[in-house]
Coordinates of C-alpha atoms in Angstrom, one line a residue:
M1 CA 179.7 -61.6 13.0
D2 CA 179.3 -65.4 14.0
L3 CA 176.2 -66.2 15.9
R4 CA 178.6 -67.2 18.5
A5 CA 180.2 -64.6 18.9
E6 CA 177.0 -62.3 19.7
L7 CA 175.3 -64.5 22.1
L8 CA 178.8 -64.3 23.9
K9 CA 178.8 -60.7 24.5
S10 CA 175.8 -60.0 25.6
I11 CA 176.7 -63.9 28.3
W12 CA 179.6 -61.6 29.0
Y13 CA 178.6 -59.2 31.0
A14 CA 176.3 -61.4 32.6
F15 CA 179.1 -63.8 33.8
T16 CA 181.0 -60.1 35.4
A17 CA 177.5 -58.9 36.9
L18 CA 177.8 -62.0 39.0
D19 CA 181.3 -61.7 39.9
V20 CA 180.8 -59.9 42.9
E21 CA 183.9 -59.6 44.5
K22 CA 185.9 -59.2 40.9
S23 CA 187.5 -62.2 40.8
G24 CA 186.8 -63.9 38.3
K25 CA 184.9 -66.7 39.0
V26 CA 181.2 -67.2 40.0
S27 CA 179.6 -69.6 42.3
K28 CA 178.2 -72.5 40.8
S29 CA 174.8 -71.9 42.3
Q30 CA 175.0 -68.1 40.2
L31 CA 175.7 -70.5 37.2
K32 CA 173.1 -73.0 37.7
V33 CA 170.2 -70.2 37.6
L34 CA 172.6 -68.3 34.8
S35 CA 172.1 -72.1 32.7
H36 CA 168.2 -72.4 33.1
N37 CA 167.6 -69.0 32.3
L38 CA 169.9 -69.0 29.0
Y39 CA 168.4 -72.4 28.2
T40 CA 164.8 -70.7 28.4
V41 CA 165.3 -67.9 26.7
L42 CA 167.2 -69.4 23.5
C43 CA 165.0 -72.4 23.5
I44 CA 167.1 -74.8 24.0
P45 CA 165.4 -78.1 25.6
H46 CA 166.5 -78.2 29.4
D47 CA 168.4 -81.0 30.0
P48 CA 168.9 -81.3 34.3
V49 CA 170.7 -83.8 34.6
A50 CA 173.9 -82.8 33.0
L51 CA 173.1 -79.2 34.6
E52 CA 173.4 -81.0 37.9
E53 CA 176.2 -82.5 37.0
H54 CA 178.4 -80.3 36.3
F55 CA 177.6 -77.6 39.2
R56 CA 177.0 -79.6 41.3
D57 CA 178.3 -79.1 44.8
D58 CA 181.8 -79.9 45.5
D59 CA 185.6 -78.5 46.7
D60 CA 186.4 -76.9 43.7
G61 CA 184.7 -73.7 45.1
P62 CA 183.6 -70.8 42.3
V63 CA 184.4 -71.1 38.7
S64 CA 186.1 -68.7 36.2
S65 CA 185.2 -68.4 32.8
Q66 CA 187.2 -70.5 31.8
G67 CA 185.8 -73.8 33.7
Y68 CA 182.4 -72.2 32.2
M69 CA 183.5 -72.2 29.0
P70 CA 183.2 -75.9 28.2
Y71 CA 179.9 -76.1 29.8
L72 CA 178.2 -73.4 27.7
N73 CA 179.9 -74.8 24.0
K74 CA 178.5 -78.5 25.4
Y75 CA 175.4 -78.0 26.0
I76 CA 174.5 -74.2 25.4
L77 CA 175.9 -72.5 22.0
D78 CA 176.6 -75.7 20.3
K79 CA 172.5 -76.3 20.1
V80 CA 171.1 -73.0 19.4
E81 CA 169.4 -72.4 16.0
E82 CA 169.4 -69.0 14.5
G83 CA 166.3 -67.9 14.2
A84 CA 165.2 -70.5 17.1
F85 CA 164.7 -67.4 19.8
V86 CA 163.9 -64.0 20.5
K87 CA 167.0 -62.1 20.1
E88 CA 165.9 -59.4 21.8
N89 CA 164.8 -61.6 24.8
F90 CA 167.9 -63.1 24.9
D91 CA 170.4 -59.3 25.3
E92 CA 167.2 -58.2 27.8
L93 CA 167.8 -61.4 30.3
C94 CA 172.2 -60.0 29.8
W95 CA 171.2 -57.1 30.5
T96 CA 168.9 -57.4 33.1
L97 CA 172.2 -58.8 35.2
T98 CA 174.9 -56.6 33.8
A99 CA 172.4 -53.3 34.4
K100 CA 171.6 -53.7 37.6
K101 CA 175.1 -53.7 38.7
N102 CA 177.1 -51.3 36.2
Y103 CA 174.7 -49.4 34.9
K104 CA 173.6 -46.5 37.2
P105 CA 171.5 -43.5 35.8
D106 CA 170.9 -39.9 37.5
R107 CA 168.3 -40.9 40.7
N108 CA 167.1 -36.7 40.2
G109 CA 165.7 -38.2 36.6
N110 CA 167.5 -36.1 34.3
S111 CA 169.1 -39.2 32.6
V112 CA 169.1 -38.1 29.3
V113 CA 168.1 -41.8 28.1
S114 CA 165.5 -44.0 29.3
H115 CA 166.3 -47.6 30.8
Q116 CA 165.0 -49.1 27.4
D117 CA 167.0 -46.7 25.8
A118 CA 170.2 -47.8 27.5
F119 CA 169.4 -51.1 26.6
K120 CA 169.3 -50.7 23.3
L121 CA 172.4 -48.4 23.7
W122 CA 173.8 -51.3 25.4
C123 CA 172.5 -53.8 22.0
L124 CA 174.2 -51.3 19.4
F125 CA 177.5 -51.1 21.6
N126 CA 177.5 -54.7 21.5
F127 CA 176.8 -55.0 18.2
L128 CA 180.2 -52.4 17.1
S129 CA 182.5 -53.1 20.3
E130 CA 185.9 -54.8 19.1
D131 CA 185.4 -59.2 19.1
K132 CA 188.1 -58.5 22.5
Y133 CA 187.7 -58.8 26.2
P134 CA 187.1 -57.0 28.1
L135 CA 185.1 -55.6 25.5
V136 CA 185.4 -51.8 24.1
M137 CA 183.7 -49.5 21.1
V138 CA 186.9 -47.6 18.6
P139 CA 186.6 -44.1 18.7
D140 CA 186.0 -44.7 15.5
E141 CA 182.5 -46.6 16.0
V142 CA 181.2 -44.6 18.8
E143 CA 181.1 -41.2 16.0
Y144 CA 179.5 -43.8 13.6
L145 CA 177.1 -44.3 16.5
L146 CA 176.6 -41.0 17.3
K147 CA 176.5 -39.5 13.6
K148 CA 173.9 -42.3 13.1
I149 CA 171.2 -40.7 16.4
C150 CA 172.2 -37.5 15.7
T151 CA 171.1 -38.1 11.6
A152 CA 168.0 -39.9 12.9
M153 CA 167.2 -37.2 14.6
N154 CA 168.0 -34.0 12.1
V155 CA 170.8 -32.1 13.8
E156 CA 174.9 -32.6 13.4
L157 CA 176.7 -34.1 15.6
N158 CA 180.1 -31.9 17.2
S159 CA 182.9 -33.9 15.6
C160 CA 185.4 -31.3 17.5
E161 CA 184.1 -31.4 21.1
L162 CA 183.4 -35.3 20.5
D163 CA 187.5 -35.8 19.5
D164 CA 188.9 -33.5 23.5
Y165 CA 186.3 -36.0 24.8
L166 CA 188.2 -38.9 23.8
S167 CA 191.0 -38.3 23.6
Q168 CA 190.7 -37.2 27.8
E169 CA 189.2 -41.0 28.2
L170 CA 190.9 -43.1 26.1
Q171 CA 195.1 -42.1 27.0
E172 CA 195.3 -45.4 28.7
Q173 CA 192.4 -48.1 26.8
G174 CA 191.5 -48.3 23.3
G175 CA 188.0 -47.7 23.4
L176 CA 185.0 -47.0 25.8
T177 CA 183.5 -49.2 27.4
V178 CA 179.7 -49.8 27.5
W179 CA 179.1 -47.8 30.7
Q180 CA 181.2 -45.5 29.4
F181 CA 179.8 -44.3 26.3
L182 CA 176.4 -44.2 28.2
D183 CA 177.3 -41.8 31.1
M184 CA 179.2 -39.7 28.3
V185 CA 175.1 -39.9 26.6
N186 CA 173.5 -39.4 29.9
S187 CA 175.6 -36.1 30.5
G188 CA 173.8 -34.9 27.8
R189 CA 177.3 -33.2 25.9
F190 CA 176.2 -34.2 22.7
L191 CA 172.4 -33.7 22.7
R192 CA 171.3 -30.8 24.5
G193 CA 168.5 -28.9 24.0
I194 CA 167.1 -32.1 22.2
E195 CA 163.6 -34.3 23.7
Q196 CA 163.6 -37.1 26.0
D197 CA 161.2 -38.5 23.3
A198 CA 163.2 -37.8 20.4
I199 CA 165.5 -39.2 21.7
S200 CA 164.2 -42.0 22.6
M201 CA 162.2 -42.7 19.0
A202 CA 165.8 -42.4 16.9
V203 CA 167.3 -44.6 19.0
E204 CA 164.7 -47.1 18.1
E205 CA 164.8 -46.9 14.1
V206 CA 168.6 -46.7 14.5
Y207 CA 168.5 -50.0 16.9
Q208 CA 166.4 -51.4 14.1
E209 CA 168.3 -50.4 11.8
V210 CA 171.7 -51.8 13.1
I211 CA 170.4 -54.6 15.0
E212 CA 167.8 -56.1 13.4
D213 CA 168.7 -54.9 10.3
V214 CA 166.1 -52.7 9.1
L215 CA 166.7 -51.5 5.5
K216 CA 163.9 -49.5 6.0
Q217 CA 160.5 -49.2 6.8
A218 CA 157.9 -45.3 6.7
R219 CA 157.5 -43.6 9.1
S220 CA 155.2 -41.7 11.6
P221 CA 154.9 -38.2 11.4
R222 CA 155.9 -38.2 15.3
V223 CA 159.7 -38.9 14.3
L224 CA 160.7 -36.0 15.6
G225 CA 158.1 -34.1 16.7
H226 CA 158.5 -30.5 15.2
K227 CA 160.0 -30.6 11.2
P228 CA 159.9 -33.3 9.1
C229 CA 163.1 -35.8 8.4
P230 CA 164.8 -34.7 4.8
A231 CA 164.9 -37.9 3.1
L232 CA 168.6 -39.6 3.1
H233 CA 169.7 -42.3 0.2
P234 CA 170.8 -45.3 1.7
V235 CA 172.3 -47.3 -0.6
S236 CA 175.6 -46.0 -1.0
D237 CA 176.5 -44.5 3.0
S238 CA 174.7 -47.1 4.6
R239 CA 171.8 -45.3 6.0
V240 CA 168.3 -46.3 6.2
S241 CA 166.0 -43.8 4.7
R242 CA 163.3 -42.2 6.8
V243 CA 159.6 -40.8 4.5
Q244 CA 155.8 -40.0 6.1
G245 CA 153.2 -41.8 6.2
Y246 CA 152.0 -45.8 5.2
L247 CA 152.3 -47.3 1.7
W248 CA 148.8 -48.7 -0.1
K249 CA 149.0 -52.6 -1.1
K250 CA 147.1 -53.9 -3.4
G251 CA 145.4 -57.4 -2.5
Q252 CA 145.6 -60.8 -4.4
L253 CA 142.2 -61.9 -3.6
R254 CA 140.1 -59.5 -3.2
R255 CA 142.4 -56.5 -5.1
N256 CA 141.7 -53.9 -3.3
W257 CA 143.9 -51.2 -1.8
S258 CA 144.8 -51.0 1.6
E259 CA 146.6 -49.5 4.2
R260 CA 149.8 -50.9 5.8
W261 CA 153.3 -50.1 8.0
F262 CA 156.1 -51.9 6.1
T263 CA 159.8 -52.4 7.0
L264 CA 162.0 -54.5 4.8
K265 CA 165.2 -56.4 5.9
P266 CA 167.6 -57.9 3.6
S267 CA 165.8 -60.8 3.4
V268 CA 162.4 -60.0 4.0
L269 CA 159.1 -57.1 3.5
S270 CA 157.0 -56.7 5.8
Y271 CA 154.0 -55.7 6.3
Y272 CA 151.8 -54.3 9.5
M273 CA 148.8 -53.5 10.4
S274 CA 150.2 -50.1 12.0
E275 CA 153.1 -48.4 13.4
D276 CA 153.3 -50.9 16.7
R277 CA 154.0 -54.2 14.2
K278 CA 151.7 -56.1 16.7
E279 CA 149.7 -57.6 14.1
K280 CA 151.3 -59.1 11.3
K281 CA 149.8 -59.3 7.8
G282 CA 152.2 -60.5 5.8
S283 CA 155.6 -61.4 4.3
I284 CA 157.6 -61.3 0.8
A285 CA 160.8 -63.4 1.1
L286 CA 164.1 -61.9 -1.2
D287 CA 166.3 -62.9 -2.6
K288 CA 168.6 -62.5 -6.3
H289 CA 165.4 -63.5 -8.5
C290 CA 163.7 -60.5 -7.1
C291 CA 163.0 -57.3 -9.1
V292 CA 161.3 -54.2 -8.3
E293 CA 159.6 -52.4 -11.3
V294 CA 157.7 -48.8 -11.0
L295 CA 154.3 -48.8 -12.6
P296 CA 151.9 -46.7 -14.1
D297 CA 149.7 -44.5 -12.1
R298 CA 146.0 -46.3 -12.5
D299 CA 142.8 -47.5 -10.3
G300 CA 142.8 -43.7 -8.9
K301 CA 146.9 -44.2 -7.3
R302 CA 149.4 -42.9 -8.0
C303 CA 153.6 -43.8 -7.6
M304 CA 153.2 -47.3 -8.1
F305 CA 155.8 -49.4 -8.0
C306 CA 155.3 -54.1 -8.0
V307 CA 157.8 -56.2 -6.2
K308 CA 158.6 -59.6 -8.6
T309 CA 158.9 -62.7 -6.6
S310 CA 159.6 -65.7 -8.3
S311 CA 155.9 -67.1 -7.4
R312 CA 153.7 -63.5 -7.3
T313 CA 154.0 -59.8 -8.2
Y314 CA 153.2 -57.6 -5.7
E315 CA 152.3 -54.1 -6.6
M316 CA 152.0 -51.4 -3.5
S317 CA 151.7 -47.0 -3.8
A318 CA 153.8 -45.1 -2.2
S319 CA 152.6 -41.1 -1.6
D320 CA 155.2 -39.5 -4.0
T321 CA 157.7 -40.1 -6.3
R322 CA 160.5 -39.3 -3.6
Q323 CA 159.1 -41.9 -1.1
R324 CA 158.6 -43.9 -4.1
Q325 CA 161.8 -43.8 -5.6
E326 CA 163.5 -44.3 -2.0
W327 CA 162.0 -47.4 -1.6
T328 CA 162.7 -48.4 -4.9
L329 CA 166.4 -48.2 -3.8
A330 CA 165.9 -49.5 -0.9
I331 CA 164.8 -52.6 -2.0
Q332 CA 167.2 -53.1 -4.8
T333 CA 169.2 -53.1 -2.1
A334 CA 168.6 -56.3 0.1
I335 CA 167.8 -58.1 -3.2
R336 CA 171.7 -57.6 -4.1
L337 CA 173.3 -58.3 -0.3
Q338 CA 170.9 -61.4 -1.4
A339 CA 172.4 -62.0 -4.8
E340 CA 176.1 -61.4 -2.8
G341 CA 175.2 -63.7 -0.6
K342 CA 175.1 -61.9 2.9
K343 CA 173.3 -61.3 5.9
S344 CA 173.3 -58.4 6.8
L345 CA 173.9 -54.7 5.9
H346 CA 175.4 -53.4 8.4
K347 CA 178.4 -56.4 9.6
D348 CA 178.9 -56.2 6.2
L349 CA 179.7 -52.2 6.7
K350 CA 181.2 -53.0 10.1
Q351 CA 183.4 -55.6 8.7
K352 CA 184.1 -52.9 6.2
R353 CA 185.6 -50.0 8.7
R354 CA 187.5 -52.8 10.6
E355 CA 189.3 -53.9 7.1
Q356 CA 189.3 -49.5 6.2
R357 CA 191.1 -49.3 10.8
E358 CA 193.4 -52.4 10.0
Q359 CA 194.0 -50.7 6.6
R360 CA 194.5 -46.9 8.8
E361 CA 197.0 -48.8 10.8
Q362 CA 199.1 -50.6 8.6
R363 CA 199.8 -47.5 6.7
K364 CA 200.1 -45.3 10.0
A365 CA 203.1 -48.0 11.8
A366 CA 204.5 -48.4 7.7
K367 CA 204.1 -44.7 8.2
E368 CA 205.9 -44.4 11.9
E369 CA 207.9 -46.9 10.3
E370 CA 210.1 -45.9 7.5
M371 CA 210.4 -42.0 9.9
Q372 CA 212.0 -44.6 12.4
R373 CA 213.5 -45.5 9.5
L374 CA 214.8 -42.1 8.6
R375 CA 216.0 -41.2 12.1
Q376 CA 218.0 -44.2 11.8
L377 CA 219.8 -42.8 8.2
Q378 CA 220.3 -39.5 9.9
E379 CA 221.3 -40.6 12.8
E380 CA 224.1 -43.3 11.2
K381 CA 224.8 -40.5 8.8
E382 CA 225.6 -38.3 11.1
R383 CA 227.6 -40.8 13.1
K384 CA 229.7 -41.1 9.8
L385 CA 230.4 -38.1 9.3
Q386 CA 231.4 -38.1 13.0
E387 CA 233.4 -41.2 12.3
L388 CA 234.8 -39.3 9.0
E389 CA 235.5 -36.3 11.4
L390 CA 238.3 -38.5 13.8
L391 CA 239.4 -40.8 10.9
K392 CA 240.9 -37.8 9.4
E393 CA 241.9 -36.3 13.0
A394 CA 244.1 -39.5 13.4
Q395 CA 245.4 -39.7 10.2
R396 CA 247.1 -36.2 10.7
Q397 CA 248.5 -38.1 14.0
A398 CA 249.3 -40.8 11.9
E399 CA 251.5 -38.8 9.2
I400 CA 253.0 -36.9 12.6
L401 CA 253.8 -39.9 14.1
L402 CA 255.8 -41.9 10.4
Q403 CA 257.7 -38.6 10.2
E404 CA 259.0 -39.3 13.7
E405 CA 260.0 -42.4 13.3
E406 CA 261.5 -42.2 9.5
Q407 CA 263.6 -39.7 11.2
R408 CA 264.8 -42.1 14.2
R409 CA 264.3 -45.2 11.5
R410 CA 267.1 -43.2 10.3
Q411 CA 269.3 -42.4 12.8
Q412 CA 269.1 -45.8 14.2
H413 CA 270.6 -46.9 10.5
E414 CA 273.4 -44.5 10.6
E415 CA 274.1 -45.8 14.2
M416 CA 274.3 -48.9 12.6
Q417 CA 276.1 -48.5 9.6
R418 CA 279.2 -47.4 12.2
T419 CA 278.7 -50.8 13.6
L420 CA 278.8 -52.9 11.3
E421 CA 282.0 -51.1 9.9
I422 CA 283.7 -51.4 13.0
Q423 CA 282.1 -55.3 13.4
L424 CA 283.7 -55.7 10.1
R425 CA 287.0 -54.5 10.6
E426 CA 287.1 -56.3 13.4
A427 CA 286.1 -59.9 11.9
E428 CA 288.8 -59.2 9.0
Q429 CA 291.6 -59.6 12.2
A430 CA 289.4 -62.0 13.6
R431 CA 290.2 -64.2 10.7
A432 CA 293.3 -63.4 9.6
S433 CA 294.4 -64.9 13.2
M434 CA 291.5 -68.5 12.5
Q435 CA 293.0 -68.8 9.4
A436 CA 296.2 -69.4 11.2
E437 CA 294.7 -71.3 13.5
M438 CA 292.6 -73.7 11.7
V439 CA 296.3 -75.0 9.7
L440 CA 297.6 -75.8 13.2
K441 CA 293.4 -77.6 14.0
E442 CA 293.3 -79.1 10.4
A443 CA 297.1 -80.8 11.3
E444 CA 296.4 -81.8 14.9
A445 CA 292.9 -83.3 13.1
E446 CA 295.6 -85.7 11.2
R447 CA 296.6 -86.9 13.9
Q448 CA 293.4 -87.8 15.6
R449 CA 291.8 -88.9 12.3
K450 CA 294.3 -91.8 12.9
R451 CA 293.8 -92.7 16.1
I452 CA 290.6 -92.6 15.6
M453 CA 290.9 -95.4 12.6
E454 CA 292.9 -97.7 15.3
L455 CA 290.7 -96.3 18.0
E456 CA 287.7 -98.3 16.2
D457 CA 289.0 -100.7 14.9
M458 CA 290.0 -102.6 19.1
Q459 CA 286.3 -101.1 19.4
E460 CA 285.7 -104.0 16.7
R461 CA 287.6 -106.6 18.4
L462 CA 286.4 -105.5 22.2
Q463 CA 282.6 -105.9 20.6
E464 CA 283.3 -108.8 19.3
A465 CA 284.3 -110.2 22.9
L466 CA 281.8 -109.0 24.2
Q467 CA 279.1 -110.3 22.3
Q468 CA 281.0 -113.9 23.7
E469 CA 280.6 -112.7 27.3
V470 CA 277.3 -111.6 26.8
K471 CA 275.7 -115.5 24.4
A472 CA 278.5 -116.9 28.0
R473 CA 275.4 -115.3 30.3
Q474 CA 272.8 -116.5 28.9
D475 CA 273.2 -119.4 29.2
E476 CA 274.7 -119.6 32.5
E477 CA 270.8 -117.6 33.7
S478 CA 269.4 -120.6 31.4
V479 CA 271.4 -123.4 33.3
R480 CA 270.6 -121.4 36.7
Y481 CA 266.5 -121.3 35.3
A482 CA 266.1 -124.6 34.9
Q483 CA 268.5 -125.8 38.6
A484 CA 265.5 -123.8 40.4
R485 CA 263.4 -125.3 38.1
L486 CA 264.2 -129.0 39.3
L487 CA 265.0 -126.9 42.6
A488 CA 261.7 -126.1 42.3
E489 CA 259.7 -129.3 41.2
E490 CA 261.9 -131.4 44.5
E491 CA 260.3 -128.9 46.9
E492 CA 257.5 -129.8 45.5
K493 CA 257.7 -133.3 45.4
L494 CA 258.9 -133.1 48.7
K495 CA 255.3 -131.1 49.8
Q496 CA 253.0 -133.6 48.2
L497 CA 255.5 -136.8 49.8
M498 CA 254.9 -135.0 53.3
K499 CA 251.4 -134.6 52.7
L500 CA 251.6 -138.2 52.2
K501 CA 253.5 -139.5 55.5
E502 CA 250.7 -137.3 56.6
E503 CA 247.5 -138.5 55.3
Q504 CA 249.4 -142.0 56.4
E505 CA 248.9 -141.6 59.7
E506 CA 245.7 -139.7 59.6
Y507 CA 244.7 -143.5 58.1
I508 CA 246.5 -144.7 60.8
I509 CA 245.3 -142.7 64.0
K510 CA 241.6 -142.9 62.0
T511 CA 241.4 -146.5 61.1
Q512 CA 242.6 -148.6 63.8
R513 CA 240.3 -150.4 63.6
E514 CA 239.4 -151.2 60.1
K515 CA 243.5 -151.8 59.4
Q516 CA 242.3 -154.8 57.4
V517 CA 239.8 -153.3 55.3
L518 CA 242.6 -150.1 54.8
K519 CA 245.8 -152.4 54.1
Q520 CA 245.4 -152.6 50.6
E521 CA 245.4 -149.2 51.3
M522 CA 248.5 -148.8 52.5
E523 CA 250.0 -150.4 50.8
N524 CA 248.7 -148.2 47.3
K525 CA 250.2 -145.6 49.7
N526 CA 253.3 -147.3 49.8
K527 CA 254.2 -147.9 45.6
C528 CA 253.3 -144.7 44.9
L529 CA 255.7 -143.0 47.9
E530 CA 258.1 -145.1 46.3
E531 CA 257.9 -143.0 43.4
A532 CA 257.9 -139.9 44.1
Q533 CA 261.2 -141.3 45.9
K534 CA 262.3 -142.9 42.4
Q535 CA 260.7 -139.4 40.7
L536 CA 263.7 -137.8 43.9
E537 CA 266.6 -139.5 43.1
E538 CA 265.9 -138.4 39.9
V539 CA 265.1 -134.8 40.7
R540 CA 269.0 -135.1 42.4
V541 CA 270.3 -136.9 39.2
N542 CA 268.9 -134.1 36.9
R543 CA 270.4 -131.7 39.4
Q544 CA 273.7 -132.4 39.7
R545 CA 273.8 -132.9 35.9
V546 CA 272.7 -128.9 36.3
D547 CA 275.2 -128.5 38.6
Q548 CA 277.7 -129.3 36.3
D549 CA 276.4 -127.9 33.0
V550 CA 276.0 -124.6 35.3
M551 CA 280.3 -125.6 36.5
A552 CA 281.0 -125.4 32.4
A553 CA 279.4 -122.1 31.9
Q554 CA 281.1 -120.1 34.3
R555 CA 284.4 -121.5 33.1
K556 CA 283.4 -120.6 29.8
L557 CA 283.0 -116.8 31.3
R558 CA 286.4 -117.2 33.7
Q559 CA 287.8 -118.0 29.6
A560 CA 286.0 -114.9 28.4
S561 CA 286.7 -113.0 31.1
T562 CA 290.7 -113.4 30.4
N563 CA 290.0 -112.4 26.4
V564 CA 288.1 -109.0 27.1
K565 CA 291.2 -108.0 29.9
H566 CA 293.8 -109.1 27.5
W567 CA 291.8 -106.9 24.6
N568 CA 291.2 -104.5 27.3
V569 CA 295.0 -103.5 28.0
Q570 CA 295.4 -103.5 24.2
M571 CA 293.1 -100.5 24.0
N572 CA 293.9 -99.1 27.2
R573 CA 297.5 -98.6 25.3
L574 CA 296.6 -97.4 21.9
M575 CA 294.2 -94.5 23.6
H576 CA 296.9 -93.7 25.6
P577 CA 298.5 -90.1 24.4
I578 CA 300.9 -89.7 21.7
G579 CA 303.2 -86.4 22.1
P580 CA 305.2 -85.2 20.2
G581 CA 308.8 -86.4 21.2
D582 CA 307.3 -89.3 23.1
K583 CA 309.3 -92.2 23.8
R584 CA 307.1 -95.8 22.7
I585 CA 306.8 -98.4 26.2
N586 CA 307.9 -101.3 25.9
V587 CA 305.0 -103.9 26.3
S588 CA 307.2 -106.6 27.4
G589 CA 308.1 -106.7 31.2
G590 CA 305.6 -105.0 33.0
G591 CA 304.0 -103.0 30.6
F592 CA 299.6 -103.8 31.4
A593 CA 300.6 -102.5 35.2
G594 CA 299.0 -98.8 34.7
Y595 CA 296.1 -100.3 33.2
Q596 CA 295.4 -102.8 36.1
P597 CA 292.6 -99.5 38.0
F598 CA 290.4 -100.2 34.7
L599 CA 290.8 -103.9 34.0
S600 CA 289.9 -104.4 37.7
H601 CA 286.9 -101.8 37.0
R602 CA 285.7 -103.7 34.3
D603 CA 285.7 -106.9 35.4
S604 CA 283.7 -105.8 38.2
S605 CA 281.1 -104.2 35.6
L606 CA 281.1 -107.4 33.4
K607 CA 280.6 -109.3 36.4

């Protein structure tokens, strides 16, 4: 677990404890005091300027956890150095703030654990809780922690009762909160008949093992109070062995043997004057180059072994062979952790347990998905069977309908065949009558073809006459357009002449006192007027010429109209229907009198 994540868990409890109104925000004055205390316990140089600047009084009001995080990261967590502070002091600060508000032991003094033991359980809870907020501990970790405490007291945990309790408490959430966990421990439900001192010692042992990374330490006979604890193997199952008595250590200078209290952590084997660990006598740094060897008995000491480092060899003596074996195995475990680059055994074990839980969840999810898929396949199969039955029923209905349709179609075919026979007989009769009629029609058509040929010839001559008439009309239109243009020019010249006259009059009125000066200009104007009159005369002459052209075009038009009338008379004569036995009408004399209305209509259309 990252140091920052560990610190954030405890700080989260302190922040939520200061949130009295449970609004998710804390006043700036409280955060200022909290930050100052964090500076102190984390051994970070104080920055009062940044503290005052960030938490100055303004109208922004309380600060949320998201608003506090930038300052916390920049000025506190980024400056923390591992090993430069006492982690227990930091945890005690955060515990003091949160326990005052949330921890509620039995007022009658019937609590199973003391206040100090509750603090250590709180630290253990933070270590084993999930990295999600709000912090909870999953049931597997709850059972793991309770089993370690019970193992330290040489009692067996009732797993069935624990499962029942957790199933009732975890109906809506994924784990226990720390306060639910402490209430469960204080209820005595799983620690019946055990003295408080024994529980306190067991909690202390688990705390040192898990939080302080103590892989092994010699143990006093007062741990359980009434019976010795059997040796446990600490290598494969992650439990820390506990034995009785002190270890003897041989000095380097005086070479005498002294009884010392030893504590083993992953990176160091420390030894103290006594089990209270107030006076530290020395430590042995462990790395991947160290090794442990069993030594033969000598100098009146038995069950000897030594720890060899790159600079020195430390000789020690255990009380019996079992204790020596346990210590050598524990030290070898610490050396193996150093070789693998792991700082904490329990952090590694916690990560492995988490990975196992995730794998179980994945397998469970995969199994549920497979069951869901099987259910869907079963439902799909049932649905397909139902659809098959429906299709069979629809096929039977379709066969019945097909038979009925075939019967009806056969009847319709027979009726249609009878009708067609009747129509065929009628068609034969009609064909005979039509053949007789066709003979008459062919004779009539021959007469009509001859008449059409005569009409087509007449039409061609009429089209030529019409083209001449159209050309004459186009010439007339062009002459009229030229005449209109000349008239427009004449009118424009007249307008200019009138304008010149008006200007002359204006100049006469305005320049009476300047007649002599303007006389020359008047002469020029008169010249211009004379030229305009000449141009007007020319326009009039042109107009007369155009009028003559118009008259000539009109003569041509009358001539063309006369030709058209002549050809209309010829066309009307040819268009008169000729009946069998009719006499030919005499063209000479008054033969054109009957076509006078047509000619007058044609003449009016041409006009």
